[in-house]
Coordinates of C-alpha atoms in Angstrom, one line a residue:
Chain A
X136 CA 81.8 66.7 59.7
X137 CA 83.0 65.9 63.2
X138 CA 80.6 65.7 66.2
X139 CA 81.8 66.2 69.8
X140 CA 79.9 66.2 73.0
X141 CA 80.9 68.6 75.6
X142 CA 82.0 67.0 78.9
X143 CA 79.5 67.6 81.8
X144 CA 76.5 68.0 79.7
X145 CA 72.9 66.9 80.4
X146 CA 71.2 65.6 83.4
X147 CA 72.5 66.8 86.7
X148 CA 72.5 64.9 90.0
X149 CA 69.5 66.9 91.3
X150 CA 67.3 66.2 88.3
X151 CA 68.2 62.5 88.1
X152 CA 67.4 62.2 91.8
X153 CA 64.0 64.0 91.5
X154 CA 62.9 61.7 88.6
X155 CA 63.9 58.7 90.5
X156 CA 62.0 59.8 93.6
X157 CA 58.9 60.5 91.5
X158 CA 59.1 57.1 89.8
X159 CA 59.6 55.3 93.1
X160 CA 56.6 57.1 94.6
X161 CA 54.5 56.1 91.6
X162 CA 55.4 52.4 92.3
X163 CA 54.0 52.7 95.8
X164 CA 51.0 55.0 95.2
X165 CA 48.3 55.6 92.6
X166 CA 47.7 59.3 93.2
X167 CA 51.1 60.9 92.6
X168 CA 51.5 64.4 91.2
X169 CA 54.3 66.9 91.0
X170 CA 53.8 70.6 92.0
X171 CA 54.6 72.3 88.7
X172 CA 56.4 70.4 85.9
X173 CA 59.1 68.2 87.6
X174 CA 61.8 69.4 85.2
X175 CA 61.9 72.0 82.4
X176 CA 61.8 69.4 79.7
X177 CA 58.5 68.8 77.9
X178 CA 59.3 65.3 76.4
X179 CA 60.2 64.0 79.9
X180 CA 57.2 65.6 81.5
X181 CA 55.1 63.8 78.9
X182 CA 56.8 60.5 79.6
X183 CA 56.1 60.9 83.3
X184 CA 52.5 61.8 82.6
X185 CA 52.2 58.5 80.6
X186 CA 53.5 56.7 83.6
X187 CA 50.7 58.2 85.8
X188 CA 52.6 61.1 87.4
X189 CA 50.4 64.1 86.8
X190 CA 51.3 67.8 87.1
X191 CA 49.3 70.2 89.4
X192 CA 50.1 73.9 89.3
X193 CA 48.3 75.2 92.3
X194 CA 49.2 74.0 95.8
X195 CA 45.8 75.1 97.1
X196 CA 44.0 72.6 94.8
X197 CA 45.9 69.5 95.8
X198 CA 44.4 67.4 98.6
X199 CA 45.2 64.0 100.0
X200 CA 47.7 63.1 97.4
X201 CA 51.4 62.2 97.2
X202 CA 53.0 65.4 96.0
X203 CA 56.6 65.5 94.7
X204 CA 58.4 68.8 95.2
X205 CA 60.5 69.3 92.1
X206 CA 64.3 69.9 92.2
X207 CA 63.9 73.7 91.9
X208 CA 62.2 73.6 95.4
X209 CA 59.1 75.4 96.4
X210 CA 58.1 78.4 98.6
X211 CA 57.8 77.9 102.3
X212 CA 54.1 78.9 102.1
X213 CA 53.3 76.4 99.3
X214 CA 54.9 73.7 101.3
X215 CA 52.8 74.5 104.3
X216 CA 49.6 74.6 102.2
X217 CA 50.4 71.1 100.9
X218 CA 50.9 69.8 104.4
X219 CA 47.8 71.5 105.8
X220 CA 45.7 70.0 103.0
X221 CA 46.6 66.5 104.1
X222 CA 49.0 65.6 101.3
X223 CA 52.1 63.4 101.7
X224 CA 55.0 65.5 100.6
X225 CA 58.0 64.0 99.0
X226 CA 60.7 66.7 98.9
X227 CA 62.9 66.2 95.8
X228 CA 64.3 69.7 96.1
X229 CA 67.9 69.5 94.8
X230 CA 70.3 69.4 97.9
X231 CA 72.1 72.4 96.4
X232 CA 68.9 74.4 96.2
X233 CA 68.0 73.3 99.7
X234 CA 71.3 74.5 101.0
X235 CA 70.7 77.9 99.4
X236 CA 67.2 78.1 100.9
X237 CA 68.7 77.2 104.4
X238 CA 71.4 79.9 104.0
X239 CA 68.8 82.5 103.2
X240 CA 66.8 81.5 106.2
X241 CA 69.9 81.5 108.5
X242 CA 70.9 85.0 107.4
X243 CA 67.9 86.6 109.1
X244 CA 69.9 89.5 110.5
X245 CA 71.3 90.5 107.1
X246 CA 69.6 92.1 104.1
X247 CA 69.9 89.2 101.6
X248 CA 70.4 89.7 97.8
X249 CA 69.6 86.7 95.6
X250 CA 71.3 86.9 92.2
X251 CA 68.9 85.4 89.8
X252 CA 65.7 85.5 87.8
X253 CA 62.8 86.6 90.0
X254 CA 60.3 84.7 87.7
X255 CA 62.1 81.4 88.3
X256 CA 60.5 79.1 90.8
X257 CA 63.9 78.2 92.4
X258 CA 64.5 81.9 93.1
X259 CA 60.9 82.5 94.4
X260 CA 61.3 79.5 96.7
X261 CA 64.6 80.8 98.0
X262 CA 63.2 84.3 98.6
X263 CA 60.3 82.9 100.6
X264 CA 62.8 81.7 103.3
X265 CA 64.2 85.2 103.7
X266 CA 63.3 88.2 105.8
X267 CA 61.5 91.3 104.5
X268 CA 64.8 92.8 103.3
X269 CA 65.5 89.8 100.9
X270 CA 65.6 91.0 97.3
X271 CA 66.1 89.4 93.9
X272 CA 68.8 91.3 92.0
X273 CA 70.6 91.1 88.6
X274 CA 74.3 91.8 88.0
X275 CA 73.4 94.7 85.7
X276 CA 71.6 96.7 88.4
X277 CA 73.0 100.1 89.4
X278 CA 73.8 100.2 93.1
X279 CA 75.7 103.5 93.1
X280 CA 74.6 105.8 96.0
X281 CA 73.5 102.9 98.2
X282 CA 75.3 102.1 101.5
X283 CA 75.0 99.0 103.6
X284 CA 76.6 98.2 106.9
X285 CA 76.3 94.5 106.0
X286 CA 74.8 92.6 103.2
X287 CA 74.6 88.9 102.2
X288 CA 74.6 87.6 98.6
X289 CA 73.5 84.2 97.5
X290 CA 72.8 83.0 93.9
X291 CA 70.3 81.0 91.9
X292 CA 72.2 77.7 91.5
X293 CA 72.3 78.0 87.7
X294 CA 73.8 81.5 87.4
X295 CA 77.0 82.2 85.7
X296 CA 80.0 82.7 88.0
X297 CA 80.9 85.8 86.0
X298 CA 77.6 87.4 86.9
X299 CA 78.2 86.7 90.6
X300 CA 81.7 88.2 90.3
X301 CA 80.2 91.2 88.5
X302 CA 77.6 91.8 91.2
X303 CA 80.1 91.4 94.1
X304 CA 82.5 93.8 92.3
X305 CA 79.8 96.4 92.2
X306 CA 78.6 95.9 95.8
X307 CA 82.0 96.0 97.4
X308 CA 82.5 99.8 97.4
X309 CA 79.1 100.3 99.1
X310 CA 79.2 97.7 101.8
X311 CA 81.2 97.4 105.0
X312 CA 80.6 93.7 105.4
X313 CA 79.8 91.6 102.3
X314 CA 79.1 88.0 103.0
X315 CA 78.9 86.0 99.8
X316 CA 77.7 82.4 99.5
X317 CA 78.7 80.9 96.2
X318 CA 75.6 78.7 95.8
X319 CA 76.2 78.2 92.1
X320 CA 76.2 74.4 91.7
X321 CA 79.4 72.9 90.5
X322 CA 77.5 70.9 87.8
X323 CA 76.3 74.2 86.3
X324 CA 79.8 75.8 86.3
X325 CA 81.4 72.6 84.9
X326 CA 78.7 72.3 82.2
X327 CA 79.1 76.0 81.2
X328 CA 82.9 75.8 81.2
X329 CA 82.9 72.6 79.0
X330 CA 80.3 74.1 76.6
X331 CA 82.4 77.3 76.2
X332 CA 85.5 75.3 75.7
X333 CA 83.9 73.3 72.9
X334 CA 82.2 76.3 71.4
X335 CA 85.5 78.0 70.9
X336 CA 86.5 75.2 68.5
X337 CA 83.2 74.4 66.9
X338 CA 81.4 76.0 63.9
X339 CA 78.0 75.1 65.3
X340 CA 76.8 74.3 68.8
X341 CA 73.6 72.3 69.3
X342 CA 72.2 73.0 72.8
X343 CA 69.6 70.5 73.9
X344 CA 67.0 71.4 76.5
X345 CA 63.6 72.8 77.3
X346 CA 62.9 76.2 75.9
X347 CA 61.6 77.0 79.4
X348 CA 64.8 75.9 81.0
X349 CA 66.8 78.8 82.4
X350 CA 70.1 76.9 82.6
X351 CA 69.7 75.7 78.9
X352 CA 69.0 79.2 77.7
X353 CA 72.1 80.4 79.5
X354 CA 74.1 77.6 77.9
X355 CA 72.9 78.8 74.5
X356 CA 73.8 82.4 75.2
X357 CA 77.3 81.4 76.3
X358 CA 77.8 79.2 73.3
X359 CA 76.6 82.0 71.0
X360 CA 79.5 84.2 72.1
X361 CA 81.9 81.7 70.5
X362 CA 80.1 79.9 67.7
X363 CA 76.7 79.7 65.9
X364 CA 74.4 78.2 68.5
X365 CA 71.1 76.4 68.0
X366 CA 68.8 75.4 70.9
X367 CA 66.5 72.5 70.4
X368 CA 64.2 70.3 72.6
X369 CA 64.2 67.1 70.5
X370 CA 66.1 65.7 67.4
X371 CA 63.0 66.3 65.2
X372 CA 63.9 70.1 65.1
X373 CA 67.1 69.4 63.2
X374 CA 67.3 69.7 59.4
X375 CA 70.1 69.5 57.0
X376 CA 70.4 73.2 56.2
X377 CA 71.6 74.0 59.7
X378 CA 74.8 72.1 58.9
X379 CA 75.8 73.8 55.7
X380 CA 79.5 74.5 55.7
X381 CA 79.9 73.1 59.2
X382 CA 83.1 71.1 59.9
X383 CA 82.8 70.7 63.7
X384 CA 79.5 70.4 65.5
X385 CA 79.5 70.6 69.3
X386 CA 76.7 69.2 71.4
X387 CA 75.8 70.2 74.9
X388 CA 72.6 69.8 77.0
X389 CA 70.9 71.5 79.9
X390 CA 70.5 69.9 83.4
X391 CA 67.1 68.5 82.5
X392 CA 68.1 66.7 79.4
X393 CA 68.4 62.9 79.6
X394 CA 71.2 61.0 77.9
X395 CA 68.6 59.3 75.7
X396 CA 67.8 62.6 74.1
X397 CA 71.5 63.4 73.6
X398 CA 71.9 60.0 71.8
X399 CA 68.8 60.7 69.6
X400 CA 70.2 64.1 68.6
X401 CA 73.6 62.6 67.9
X402 CA 72.0 59.9 65.7
X403 CA 70.0 62.4 63.8
X404 CA 73.1 64.4 63.0
X405 CA 74.8 61.2 61.8
X406 CA 71.8 60.5 59.7
X407 CA 72.0 64.0 58.1
X408 CA 75.7 63.6 57.5
X409 CA 76.3 60.0 56.4
X410 CA 79.9 60.9 55.9
X411 CA 80.7 61.9 59.5
X412 CA 84.4 61.3 59.9
X413 CA 84.5 60.1 63.5
X414 CA 88.0 58.9 64.3
X415 CA 88.5 55.2 63.5
X416 CA 87.9 52.9 66.4
X417 CA 85.4 55.2 67.9
X418 CA 82.5 54.1 65.6
X419 CA 81.1 51.8 68.3
X420 CA 81.0 54.5 70.9
X421 CA 77.9 56.5 70.2
X422 CA 79.3 59.7 71.7
X423 CA 82.7 60.6 72.7
X424 CA 83.3 63.3 75.2
X425 CA 85.7 66.1 74.9
X426 CA 87.7 65.8 78.1
X427 CA 89.9 68.9 78.3
X428 CA 90.0 72.4 76.9
Chain O
X255 CA 100.7 128.3 85.6
X256 CA 97.7 127.4 87.7
X257 CA 97.9 125.5 91.0
X258 CA 95.1 123.4 92.4
X259 CA 94.9 121.4 95.6
X260 CA 93.1 118.1 95.4
X261 CA 90.1 117.9 97.8
X262 CA 90.6 115.4 100.7
X263 CA 94.4 115.7 100.8
X264 CA 96.7 115.6 103.8
X265 CA 96.3 114.8 107.4
X266 CA 93.6 112.2 108.1
X267 CA 91.6 112.1 111.3
X268 CA 93.6 109.2 112.8
X269 CA 96.9 111.0 112.3
X270 CA 95.6 114.3 113.7
X271 CA 94.3 112.4 116.7
X272 CA 97.5 110.6 117.4
X273 CA 99.6 113.8 117.3
X274 CA 97.1 115.5 119.6
X275 CA 97.2 112.6 122.1
X276 CA 101.1 112.7 122.0
X277 CA 101.2 116.4 122.7
X278 CA 98.7 116.2 125.5
X279 CA 100.6 113.4 127.1
X280 CA 103.8 115.5 126.9
X281 CA 102.1 118.3 128.7
X282 CA 101.3 116.0 131.6
X283 CA 104.6 113.9 131.7
X284 CA 108.3 114.3 131.1
X285 CA 109.1 110.8 129.9
X286 CA 107.0 110.4 126.8
X287 CA 108.0 108.3 123.8
X288 CA 106.3 106.8 120.8
X289 CA 106.8 103.1 119.8
X290 CA 108.2 103.6 116.3
X291 CA 107.8 106.9 114.6
X292 CA 104.4 108.4 115.3
X293 CA 103.7 109.0 111.7
X294 CA 105.6 108.4 108.4
X295 CA 106.7 112.0 108.0
X296 CA 110.3 112.8 109.0
X297 CA 109.8 116.6 109.5
X298 CA 106.9 116.1 111.9
X299 CA 108.8 113.4 113.8
X300 CA 111.7 115.9 114.1
X301 CA 109.3 118.6 115.4
X302 CA 107.9 116.2 118.0
X303 CA 111.4 115.2 119.1
X304 CA 112.1 118.9 119.6
X305 CA 109.1 119.0 121.9
X306 CA 110.5 116.2 124.0
X307 CA 108.6 113.3 122.5
X308 CA 111.2 110.7 121.7
X309 CA 111.0 107.6 119.5
X310 CA 111.8 104.1 120.7
X311 CA 111.9 101.1 118.3
X312 CA 111.9 98.1 120.6
X313 CA 109.0 97.5 123.0
X314 CA 111.3 95.3 125.2
X315 CA 113.6 98.2 126.0
X316 CA 111.0 100.6 127.2
X317 CA 110.3 100.6 131.0
X318 CA 108.3 102.9 133.3
X319 CA 107.5 105.4 130.6
X320 CA 104.4 106.9 129.0
X321 CA 104.3 105.2 125.6
X322 CA 102.2 106.4 122.7
X323 CA 100.9 103.6 120.3
X324 CA 100.9 105.2 116.9
X325 CA 98.0 105.4 114.6
X326 CA 99.1 102.2 112.7
X327 CA 98.6 100.2 115.8
X328 CA 100.9 97.6 117.3
X329 CA 101.0 93.8 117.7
X330 CA 99.2 92.2 120.5
X331 CA 102.5 90.8 121.8
X332 CA 104.3 94.2 121.8
X333 CA 101.3 95.8 123.6
X334 CA 101.6 93.1 126.3
X335 CA 105.3 93.6 126.7
X336 CA 104.8 97.4 127.2
X337 CA 102.2 96.7 129.9
X338 CA 104.3 94.0 131.6
X339 CA 107.3 96.4 131.7
X340 CA 105.4 98.9 133.8
X341 CA 104.7 101.5 131.1
X342 CA 101.6 103.6 130.9
X343 CA 100.2 103.0 127.4
X344 CA 98.3 105.6 125.5
X345 CA 96.7 103.9 122.6
X346 CA 96.5 106.3 119.6
X347 CA 95.7 103.4 117.2
X348 CA 93.5 104.9 114.5
X349 CA 89.9 103.7 115.3
X350 CA 89.7 102.3 111.7
X351 CA 92.8 100.2 112.3
X352 CA 91.4 99.2 115.7
X353 CA 88.2 98.0 114.0
X354 CA 90.2 95.9 111.5
X355 CA 92.2 94.4 114.4
X356 CA 89.0 93.5 116.3
X357 CA 87.5 92.0 113.1
X358 CA 90.5 89.8 112.6
X359 CA 90.3 88.7 116.3
X360 CA 86.6 88.0 116.0
X361 CA 86.9 85.8 112.9
X362 CA 88.7 83.1 114.9
X363 CA 86.8 80.3 113.1
X364 CA 87.7 81.5 109.6
X365 CA 91.0 81.5 107.7
X366 CA 91.6 85.3 107.4
X367 CA 93.4 86.9 104.5
X368 CA 94.7 90.4 105.0
X369 CA 95.2 92.3 101.8
X370 CA 98.2 94.5 102.3
X371 CA 101.9 94.9 102.7
X372 CA 103.3 92.3 105.1
X373 CA 106.2 94.7 106.0
X374 CA 103.9 97.4 107.1
X375 CA 103.4 97.8 110.9
X376 CA 99.7 98.2 110.5
X377 CA 99.4 94.9 108.7
X378 CA 101.8 93.1 111.2
X379 CA 99.6 94.5 114.0
X380 CA 96.4 93.2 112.4
X381 CA 97.9 89.8 111.8
X382 CA 99.0 89.4 115.4
X383 CA 95.3 89.4 116.4
X384 CA 94.5 86.5 114.0
X385 CA 94.6 82.7 114.3
X386 CA 97.3 80.5 112.8
X387 CA 95.5 80.5 109.4
X388 CA 95.7 84.3 109.1
X389 CA 97.8 85.3 106.1
X390 CA 98.9 88.5 104.4
X391 CA 98.1 88.4 100.7
X392 CA 98.4 90.6 97.6
X393 CA 95.9 91.1 94.9
X394 CA 98.4 89.7 92.3
X395 CA 98.7 86.3 94.0
X396 CA 97.6 83.2 92.1
X397 CA 95.0 81.2 94.0
X398 CA 94.0 78.8 91.3
X399 CA 93.7 75.2 92.5
X400 CA 92.9 76.3 96.0
X401 CA 89.5 75.5 97.6
X402 CA 88.1 76.9 100.9
X403 CA 84.8 76.1 102.6
X404 CA 84.9 79.6 104.1
X405 CA 87.3 82.5 104.1
X406 CA 87.4 86.0 105.5
X407 CA 89.1 88.9 103.8
X408 CA 90.0 92.2 105.4
X409 CA 92.3 95.0 104.1
X410 CA 95.1 97.3 105.2
X411 CA 93.2 100.6 105.7
X412 CA 95.2 102.4 103.0
X413 CA 94.8 99.8 100.2
X414 CA 93.2 100.7 96.9
X415 CA 89.6 99.7 96.5
X416 CA 90.5 98.3 93.1
X417 CA 92.9 95.8 94.7
X418 CA 90.3 94.6 97.1
X419 CA 87.9 94.1 94.2
X420 CA 90.6 92.2 92.2
X421 CA 91.4 89.9 95.2
X422 CA 87.7 89.1 95.8
X423 CA 87.1 88.5 92.1
X424 CA 89.9 85.9 92.2
X425 CA 88.8 84.2 95.4
X426 CA 85.1 83.9 94.6
X427 CA 85.4 80.8 92.3
X428 CA 87.4 78.9 95.0
X429 CA 85.3 79.7 98.1
X430 CA 81.9 78.6 99.2
X431 CA 81.5 81.4 101.8
X432 CA 83.5 84.5 101.3
X433 CA 83.1 87.1 104.0
X434 CA 84.7 90.4 103.1
X435 CA 85.1 93.3 105.4
X436 CA 85.9 96.5 103.5
X437 CA 88.3 98.0 106.1
X438 CA 89.7 100.5 103.7
X439 CA 89.2 103.9 105.4
X440 CA 87.0 106.3 103.7
X441 CA 89.6 109.1 104.0
X442 CA 92.0 107.0 101.9
X443 CA 89.4 106.2 99.2
X444 CA 88.4 109.9 99.1
X445 CA 92.0 111.1 98.9
X446 CA 92.8 108.6 96.1
X447 CA 89.7 109.5 94.1
X448 CA 90.3 113.3 94.4
X449 CA 94.0 112.9 93.5
X450 CA 93.1 110.8 90.4
X451 CA 90.4 113.3 89.4
X452 CA 92.8 116.2 89.6
X453 CA 95.7 114.2 87.9
X454 CA 93.5 113.6 84.9
X455 CA 93.5 117.4 84.3
X456 CA 96.9 118.3 85.5
X457 CA 100.3 118.3 83.6
X458 CA 102.2 117.7 86.9
X459 CA 101.1 116.3 90.2
X460 CA 103.1 117.1 93.3
X461 CA 102.5 114.4 96.0
X462 CA 103.6 115.5 99.5
X463 CA 104.4 112.9 102.1
X464 CA 107.1 110.7 103.7
X465 CA 109.0 108.4 101.4
X466 CA 108.3 105.7 103.9
X467 CA 104.6 106.3 103.9
X468 CA 102.7 103.6 102.1
X469 CA 99.6 105.7 101.4
X470 CA 101.7 108.5 99.9
X471 CA 103.5 106.1 97.6
X472 CA 100.2 104.7 96.5
X473 CA 98.9 108.2 95.8
X474 CA 102.0 108.8 93.6
X475 CA 101.5 105.6 91.7
X476 CA 97.9 106.5 91.1
X477 CA 98.7 110.0 89.9
X478 CA 101.4 108.7 87.6
X479 CA 98.8 106.8 85.7
X480 CA 97.3 110.1 84.6
X481 CA 100.0 112.8 84.7
X482 CA 103.7 113.3 85.5
X483 CA 104.0 112.8 89.3
X484 CA 106.6 114.0 91.7
X485 CA 106.7 112.8 95.3
X486 CA 108.4 115.1 97.9
X487 CA 108.7 115.4 101.6
X488 CA 109.3 119.1 101.9
X489 CA 109.2 122.2 99.7
X490 CA 113.0 122.3 99.6
X491 CA 113.0 119.5 97.1
X492 CA 111.3 121.6 94.5
X493 CA 113.2 123.4 91.7
X494 CA 112.2 125.4 88.7
X495 CA 113.0 122.7 86.1
X496 CA 110.3 120.4 87.3
X497 CA 107.7 123.0 86.0
X498 CA 109.0 123.5 82.5
X499 CA 106.0 123.6 80.1
X500 CA 103.6 122.9 82.9
X501 CA 100.3 124.7 82.7
X502 CA 98.3 123.1 85.5
X503 CA 100.0 121.8 88.7
X504 CA 98.0 119.6 91.0
X505 CA 98.9 119.1 94.7
X506 CA 97.9 116.3 96.9
X507 CA 99.3 114.9 100.1
X508 CA 99.4 111.7 102.1
X509 CA 97.6 111.0 105.4
X510 CA 100.6 112.1 107.5
X511 CA 101.2 115.5 105.8
X512 CA 100.1 118.5 107.8
X513 CA 98.4 121.5 106.2
X514 CA 101.5 123.7 107.1
X515 CA 103.6 121.6 104.7
X516 CA 101.0 121.9 102.0
X517 CA 101.1 125.7 102.4
X518 CA 104.9 125.7 102.3
X519 CA 104.9 123.7 99.0
X520 CA 102.2 125.9 97.5
X521 CA 104.2 129.1 98.4
X522 CA 107.4 127.6 97.0
X523 CA 105.6 126.9 93.7
X524 CA 104.3 130.5 93.7
X525 CA 107.8 131.7 94.3
X526 CA 109.1 129.6 91.4
X527 CA 106.4 131.0 89.1
X528 CA 105.8 134.6 90.0
X529 CA 103.3 134.8 87.2
X530 CA 100.9 132.3 88.6
X531 CA 97.5 133.2 87.2
X532 CA 95.2 132.4 90.2
X533 CA 91.7 133.7 89.6
X534 CA 91.3 137.3 90.8
X535 CA 89.9 137.5 94.3
X536 CA 91.5 134.3 95.3
X537 CA 94.9 135.8 95.9
X538 CA 94.3 136.0 99.7
X539 CA 93.3 132.4 99.9
X540 CA 96.5 130.4 100.1
X541 CA 95.0 127.3 98.5
X542 CA 91.8 126.6 96.8
X543 CA 90.4 123.2 96.6
X544 CA 89.0 121.4 93.7
X545 CA 85.6 120.3 94.8
X546 CA 84.3 118.1 92.1
X547 CA 85.5 115.9 89.3

């Protein structure tokens, strides 16, 4: 059995930056917490907790602390509450998410449609910067019969490009001026493209990431269109029967998955299949990345 | 054989308005000419000529006359030449084309893509209002590998909505901000939709309009995807053999085709097929329109 890791998998820049900012804050202060789990990855959240970085869920209940805003960002109102309650706010909002928030705020004379999941904190944060005509929409919605003089579209940073294209395709006939900001982050697009590319060759795709991580779930869905796909949080979820008859296993990982976890999963697969036929000379490289499709 | 006329066929508002403006100018003045043929329909142009409205092709050669700008509009430079040469300019540019020209002019800090036919005077006029980054493009072009921070898209007013959708679909992955103005005129869209609707029931579609009319050619192309389609300028081009085995004939007409010509074509078809089985009671109505699809 051969094991390949999709290029552009795992930790994105925004997540890496948020963790670093949290750890640096913890070095300076005792009372550090994050508003909501810093990233959608339970093992990492647990590790941070062990390092003294706690998780608080309600902005109203945090007073006089150092509060880390996670990479997904936060609503305008929550941010204000934190400041009003005497907290020191360290804003680790991913710069790509920040840009989307700023765009929504700057489009105050347009109705703004946010393509995304209305339950996701990133989208809720973005919406809070909009006017009263700002709506969260999905690409499957039916807009027939509607007419807009002008309309602005932005996207949750982890949406599929295909969904944005589908939405714009549907809106074009009903809108005189359609202003689309492609706020899907490049890391997301690259990760999805690399996963799809590998999935079309693999028999089984292992997708590593939190079950509560939207971008990981989307990766799993995408992979499942080309191969059998299995989403896990840690290597302990793997057992031998998943690999029956599998010749090529692909690995990919969501934006909140650290390289250490990828390595653990890789080693577990190796352990399950002692006879892994990695190309000679690559034995000392724990993972080798598929570079092109 | 049954004959149906597609809803929304023939003369559009812009063309009707331009002819009226030319005739009114001729009532007031002796020396009236149009810059280029007023509309893409030779019989009408001939009729106007007989009424004393001549056609001049080169703006530089017209002096001290009353000049009608046709519904397609004209380039910024030609307009200036006409004014500089002491002419009285009557601007019959279709308000929808005018809006597109003004949009191109107002987007001076964007590269502007005009979806259309670069040989068409409407598109050339629109482009003349743009900056040096203004380009005429087709929906079939390959944009892979390109990247734009921001880009504006407008369309020739007679393009198919599907082409605009195809272009936008292609550009979205390469552009951070895509600002699309749907400048396709509603009359064009309605005419195309009605023609397609009728063509999917008819055995033969007769499309009336000038052979040099872009919107008529596009109608013919669209109809040909659903039925046999025949494009004609006048009723004299019709002969009996075109109707062999035909049970339902559909008629549609381009934006420059007057109702009189539609009636002439209809009467010629009736003459060819004396046994036309129009529903009783409709005999005194020369044409009846298909209202829904």
